[in-house]
Coordinates of C-alpha atoms and ligand atoms in Angstrom, one line a residue:
M1 CA -80.7 -48.3 -1.4
K2 CA -79.0 -51.6 -2.2
L3 CA -81.3 -53.5 -4.7
I4 CA -81.0 -56.6 -6.6
L5 CA -83.4 -57.0 -9.8
L6 CA -84.1 -60.7 -10.6
G7 CA -86.0 -61.9 -13.5
A8 CA -86.1 -63.8 -16.8
P9 CA -83.9 -62.4 -19.5
G10 CA -86.3 -59.9 -21.2
A11 CA -88.4 -59.6 -18.2
G12 CA -87.8 -55.8 -18.1
K13 CA -84.8 -55.5 -15.4
G14 CA -82.9 -52.9 -17.6
T15 CA -86.1 -50.9 -18.3
Q16 CA -87.1 -50.8 -14.8
A17 CA -83.6 -50.2 -13.5
E18 CA -83.3 -47.0 -15.6
I19 CA -86.6 -45.6 -13.6
I20 CA -85.4 -46.7 -10.4
S21 CA -82.0 -45.0 -10.8
E22 CA -83.5 -41.7 -11.7
T23 CA -85.9 -41.9 -8.9
Y24 CA -83.6 -43.0 -6.2
K25 CA -80.3 -41.5 -7.7
I26 CA -78.3 -44.5 -7.5
P27 CA -76.2 -46.0 -10.3
T28 CA -77.4 -49.3 -12.1
V29 CA -74.6 -51.9 -12.3
S30 CA -75.4 -54.3 -15.0
T31 CA -73.2 -57.2 -15.7
G32 CA -74.6 -57.7 -19.1
N33 CA -73.8 -54.3 -20.1
I34 CA -70.2 -54.4 -18.7
I35 CA -69.7 -57.8 -20.4
R36 CA -70.8 -56.3 -23.9
A37 CA -68.6 -53.2 -23.5
A38 CA -65.6 -55.7 -22.9
L39 CA -66.7 -57.7 -26.0
E40 CA -66.9 -54.5 -28.1
N41 CA -63.7 -53.2 -26.7
G42 CA -61.8 -56.6 -27.5
T43 CA -60.5 -56.7 -23.8
E44 CA -59.3 -60.2 -22.4
M45 CA -62.5 -60.5 -20.4
G46 CA -64.6 -59.8 -23.3
L47 CA -62.7 -62.7 -25.0
K48 CA -63.3 -64.9 -22.2
A49 CA -67.2 -64.1 -22.3
K50 CA -67.6 -64.1 -26.1
A51 CA -68.6 -67.8 -26.5
Y52 CA -70.9 -68.1 -23.3
T53 CA -72.8 -64.9 -24.0
E54 CA -73.5 -65.9 -27.9
K55 CA -74.7 -69.2 -26.8
G56 CA -77.0 -67.8 -24.1
E57 CA -74.8 -69.7 -21.4
L58 CA -73.6 -67.9 -18.2
V59 CA -70.0 -66.4 -18.1
P60 CA -67.9 -68.4 -15.3
D61 CA -68.8 -67.0 -11.7
D62 CA -65.3 -66.0 -11.1
V63 CA -65.1 -63.7 -14.1
V64 CA -68.5 -61.9 -13.1
I65 CA -67.6 -61.8 -9.4
G66 CA -64.4 -60.0 -10.3
I67 CA -66.3 -57.6 -12.3
I68 CA -68.7 -56.9 -9.4
K69 CA -66.0 -56.6 -6.8
E70 CA -64.2 -54.0 -8.8
R71 CA -67.3 -52.0 -9.9
L72 CA -69.0 -51.8 -6.4
S73 CA -65.8 -50.4 -4.9
E74 CA -66.3 -47.4 -6.9
D75 CA -67.2 -44.2 -5.3
D76 CA -70.6 -43.8 -7.0
C77 CA -71.7 -47.2 -5.3
K78 CA -71.2 -45.8 -1.9
N79 CA -74.7 -44.5 -1.3
G80 CA -76.4 -47.4 -3.0
F81 CA -76.8 -49.3 -6.3
I82 CA -79.2 -51.3 -8.3
L83 CA -77.7 -54.7 -9.4
D84 CA -79.2 -55.8 -12.8
G85 CA -78.2 -59.2 -13.6
F86 CA -76.2 -60.0 -10.8
P87 CA -76.3 -62.4 -8.8
R88 CA -77.4 -65.0 -11.2
T89 CA -76.3 -68.1 -9.4
I90 CA -76.2 -69.3 -6.0
P91 CA -72.3 -69.1 -5.7
Q92 CA -72.6 -65.4 -7.0
A93 CA -75.2 -64.6 -4.1
K94 CA -72.8 -66.1 -1.7
A95 CA -69.9 -64.1 -3.0
L96 CA -72.1 -61.1 -2.3
D97 CA -72.5 -62.0 1.1
D98 CA -68.7 -62.7 1.5
M99 CA -68.1 -59.1 0.3
N100 CA -70.3 -58.2 3.5
I101 CA -73.0 -56.5 1.1
S102 CA -76.5 -56.7 2.7
V103 CA -79.2 -55.7 0.2
D104 CA -82.4 -54.1 1.1
A105 CA -84.2 -56.2 -1.4
A106 CA -84.2 -58.5 -4.2
L107 CA -87.0 -57.7 -6.6
S108 CA -88.1 -60.3 -9.0
I109 CA -90.1 -59.2 -12.1
E110 CA -92.3 -62.0 -13.0
V111 CA -93.1 -62.7 -16.5
A112 CA -94.3 -65.8 -18.5
D113 CA -92.0 -67.4 -20.9
S114 CA -94.4 -67.1 -23.9
E115 CA -94.5 -63.2 -23.3
I116 CA -90.6 -63.0 -22.9
V117 CA -90.1 -64.7 -26.5
K118 CA -92.4 -62.0 -27.8
R119 CA -90.6 -59.2 -26.2
M120 CA -87.0 -60.4 -27.1
S121 CA -87.7 -60.8 -30.9
G122 CA -88.8 -56.9 -31.0
R123 CA -85.9 -55.7 -29.0
R124 CA -83.5 -53.4 -30.8
V125 CA -80.4 -51.9 -29.2
C126 CA -78.1 -49.0 -30.2
E127 CA -74.8 -50.3 -31.5
K128 CA -73.1 -47.2 -30.1
C129 CA -74.4 -46.4 -26.6
G130 CA -76.4 -49.6 -26.0
A131 CA -79.8 -47.8 -25.4
S132 CA -82.7 -50.4 -25.6
Y133 CA -85.9 -50.1 -27.7
H134 CA -88.8 -52.3 -28.8
T135 CA -90.4 -52.4 -32.2
E136 CA -93.8 -52.3 -30.7
F137 CA -93.5 -51.2 -27.2
K138 CA -90.8 -48.4 -27.2
K139 CA -90.5 -47.4 -30.6
P140 CA -87.5 -44.9 -31.2
L141 CA -88.5 -41.4 -32.8
K142 CA -86.8 -42.4 -36.1
E143 CA -87.0 -46.0 -37.3
G144 CA -83.8 -47.6 -36.9
V145 CA -81.9 -44.7 -35.1
C146 CA -81.2 -44.1 -31.5
N147 CA -82.8 -41.1 -29.8
S148 CA -80.0 -40.2 -27.7
C149 CA -76.8 -40.5 -29.9
G150 CA -78.1 -41.2 -33.5
G151 CA -76.5 -44.6 -33.5
R152 CA -77.7 -47.4 -35.6
L153 CA -80.2 -49.7 -33.9
V154 CA -79.4 -53.5 -34.3
I155 CA -80.6 -56.9 -33.0
R156 CA -78.7 -58.4 -30.0
K157 CA -76.6 -61.4 -30.9
D158 CA -78.3 -63.4 -28.0
D159 CA -81.7 -62.2 -28.9
E160 CA -82.0 -64.8 -31.8
P161 CA -84.9 -67.1 -31.0
E162 CA -82.9 -70.3 -30.3
T163 CA -80.6 -68.4 -28.0
V164 CA -83.5 -67.0 -26.1
L165 CA -84.7 -70.3 -25.5
N166 CA -81.6 -71.5 -24.1
R167 CA -81.2 -68.5 -21.8
L168 CA -84.7 -69.0 -20.5
K169 CA -83.6 -72.8 -19.9
V170 CA -80.5 -71.4 -17.9
F171 CA -82.6 -68.9 -16.2
H172 CA -85.0 -71.6 -14.8
E173 CA -82.1 -73.9 -13.7
Q174 CA -79.5 -71.7 -12.4
T175 CA -81.0 -68.1 -11.5
E176 CA -84.5 -68.8 -10.4
P177 CA -83.4 -70.9 -7.2
L178 CA -82.0 -67.4 -6.0
K179 CA -85.8 -66.6 -5.4
D180 CA -85.7 -69.1 -2.6
F181 CA -82.2 -67.9 -1.4
Y182 CA -83.7 -64.3 -0.9
K183 CA -86.9 -65.6 0.4
A184 CA -85.2 -67.2 3.3
K185 CA -83.3 -64.0 4.1
E186 CA -86.7 -62.1 4.0
K187 CA -85.6 -60.1 1.2
L188 CA -87.6 -61.3 -1.7
L189 CA -90.2 -58.9 -3.4
L190 CA -92.3 -60.4 -6.2
V191 CA -93.7 -57.8 -8.7
E192 CA -96.0 -58.7 -11.7
G193 CA -94.3 -57.6 -15.0
Q194 CA -96.7 -58.9 -17.6
D195 CA -98.5 -55.6 -18.3
D196 CA -97.0 -52.7 -19.9
V197 CA -94.1 -50.7 -18.9
K198 CA -95.9 -48.0 -16.9
D199 CA -97.9 -50.6 -14.9
T200 CA -94.9 -52.5 -13.9
T201 CA -93.2 -49.4 -13.0
A202 CA -96.1 -48.4 -10.7
L203 CA -96.0 -51.6 -8.9
V204 CA -92.2 -51.7 -8.8
L205 CA -92.1 -48.1 -7.1
K206 CA -94.8 -49.0 -4.8
A207 CA -93.1 -52.2 -3.6
L208 CA -89.8 -50.1 -3.1
S209 CA -91.5 -47.3 -1.2
E210 CA -93.0 -49.7 1.4
L211 CA -89.4 -51.1 2.2
Ligands
LIG301 P1 -78.1 -59.4 -19.5 O1 -77.8 -58.3 -20.3 O2 -78.1 -59.1 -18.2 O3 -79.2 -60.0 -20.2 P2 -80.7 -60.6 -19.5 O4 -80.7 -60.8 -17.9 O5 -80.7 -61.9 -20.3 O6 -81.6 -59.4 -19.5 P3 -81.9 -58.6 -20.8 O7 -81.0 -57.5 -20.8 O8 -82.2 -59.4 -22.0 O9 -83.5 -58.2 -20.1 P4 -84.0 -57.1 -19.3 O10 -84.6 -58.0 -18.4 O11 -83.1 -56.2 -18.9 O12 -85.2 -56.5 -20.2 P5 -85.2 -55.1 -20.9 O13 -85.7 -54.0 -19.9 O14 -84.1 -54.9 -22.1 O15 -76.9 -60.5 -19.8 C1 -76.6 -61.0 -21.0 C2 -75.6 -62.1 -21.0 O16 -74.3 -61.7 -20.3 C3 -76.1 -63.5 -20.2 O17 -76.9 -64.3 -21.1 C4 -74.9 -64.1 -19.9 O18 -74.2 -64.6 -20.8 C5 -73.7 -62.8 -19.4 N1 -74.1 -62.5 -18.1 C6 -74.7 -61.3 -17.5 N2 -74.5 -61.3 -16.0 C7 -74.1 -62.5 -15.8 C8 -73.9 -63.0 -14.5 N3 -74.1 -62.3 -13.2 N4 -73.4 -64.3 -14.4 C9 -72.8 -65.0 -15.7 N5 -73.2 -64.4 -16.8 C10 -73.8 -63.2 -17.0 O19 -86.6 -55.6 -21.7 C11 -86.6 -56.5 -23.0 C12 -87.3 -55.7 -23.9 O20 -88.8 -55.8 -23.8 C13 -87.0 -54.4 -24.3 O21 -87.2 -54.3 -25.9 C14 -88.2 -53.5 -23.6 O22 -88.2 -52.5 -24.4 C15 -89.3 -54.6 -23.7 N6 -90.0 -54.3 -22.4 C16 -89.5 -54.1 -21.2 N7 -90.5 -54.2 -20.3 C17 -91.7 -54.4 -21.1 C18 -93.1 -54.4 -20.8 N8 -93.7 -54.3 -19.4 N9 -94.0 -54.5 -21.7 C19 -93.6 -54.7 -23.0 N10 -92.2 -54.6 -23.4 C20 -91.4 -54.5 -22.5

């Protein structure tokens, strides 16, 4: 399966990608995670991306398109993949078409802005392995400590309330038009993501099983 996950920042794309990846045995390709790893490692691409991500702006299309081309050519993507956070603009979607990649669906997780702001304020991420938790909805076994690797849980820099509001603005302006782009190709699936993780997962897996 080749799947695109659409949705506002914090809609639960990463959370659902983890479950879809386990269910369908396909890798998740998250441009956000790739960019954060590059930032962490201080690579040239990371340095280019830093100012954009910290302000909640999108990294330039040519940078992310380059990342995706490289990543999708790797062996583990041969039998399918989940794109989490790509495409995010119409030129990025067109670049995917130019790569002759035809997806089975673009699944949009629908969550209201007010709920997003609440969710983001509680998100904590492991500074070592990047695993994601929530102070209310997905608590770690031990407060402040990652279940998987024992790393320290911290607030993501771009989860500060002001940055979240800008990310939402950017989402509505630049990413939401992708829904019409994929609707025109008859690939768009809308799933309600407002309820808890389990309810959303049930809707997501049902929608995918009907493809
Ligand atoms: P990226 O990492 O992709 O950020 P995002 O899309 O803003 O998505 P998030 O990771 O914040 O949210 P999510 O939808 O995965 O939600 P999650 O499951 O974690 O990108 C970061 C930055 O990189 C961008 O701003 C940009 O600068 C750059 N970038 C990346 N890709 C790019 C591209 N293609 N082009 C240009 N720039 C790019 O859930 C959020 C929280 O809520 C968690 O704590 C979770 O536990 C909790 N939660 C999830 N589901 C539920 C639920 N149903 N109920 C209650 N809580 C829930």
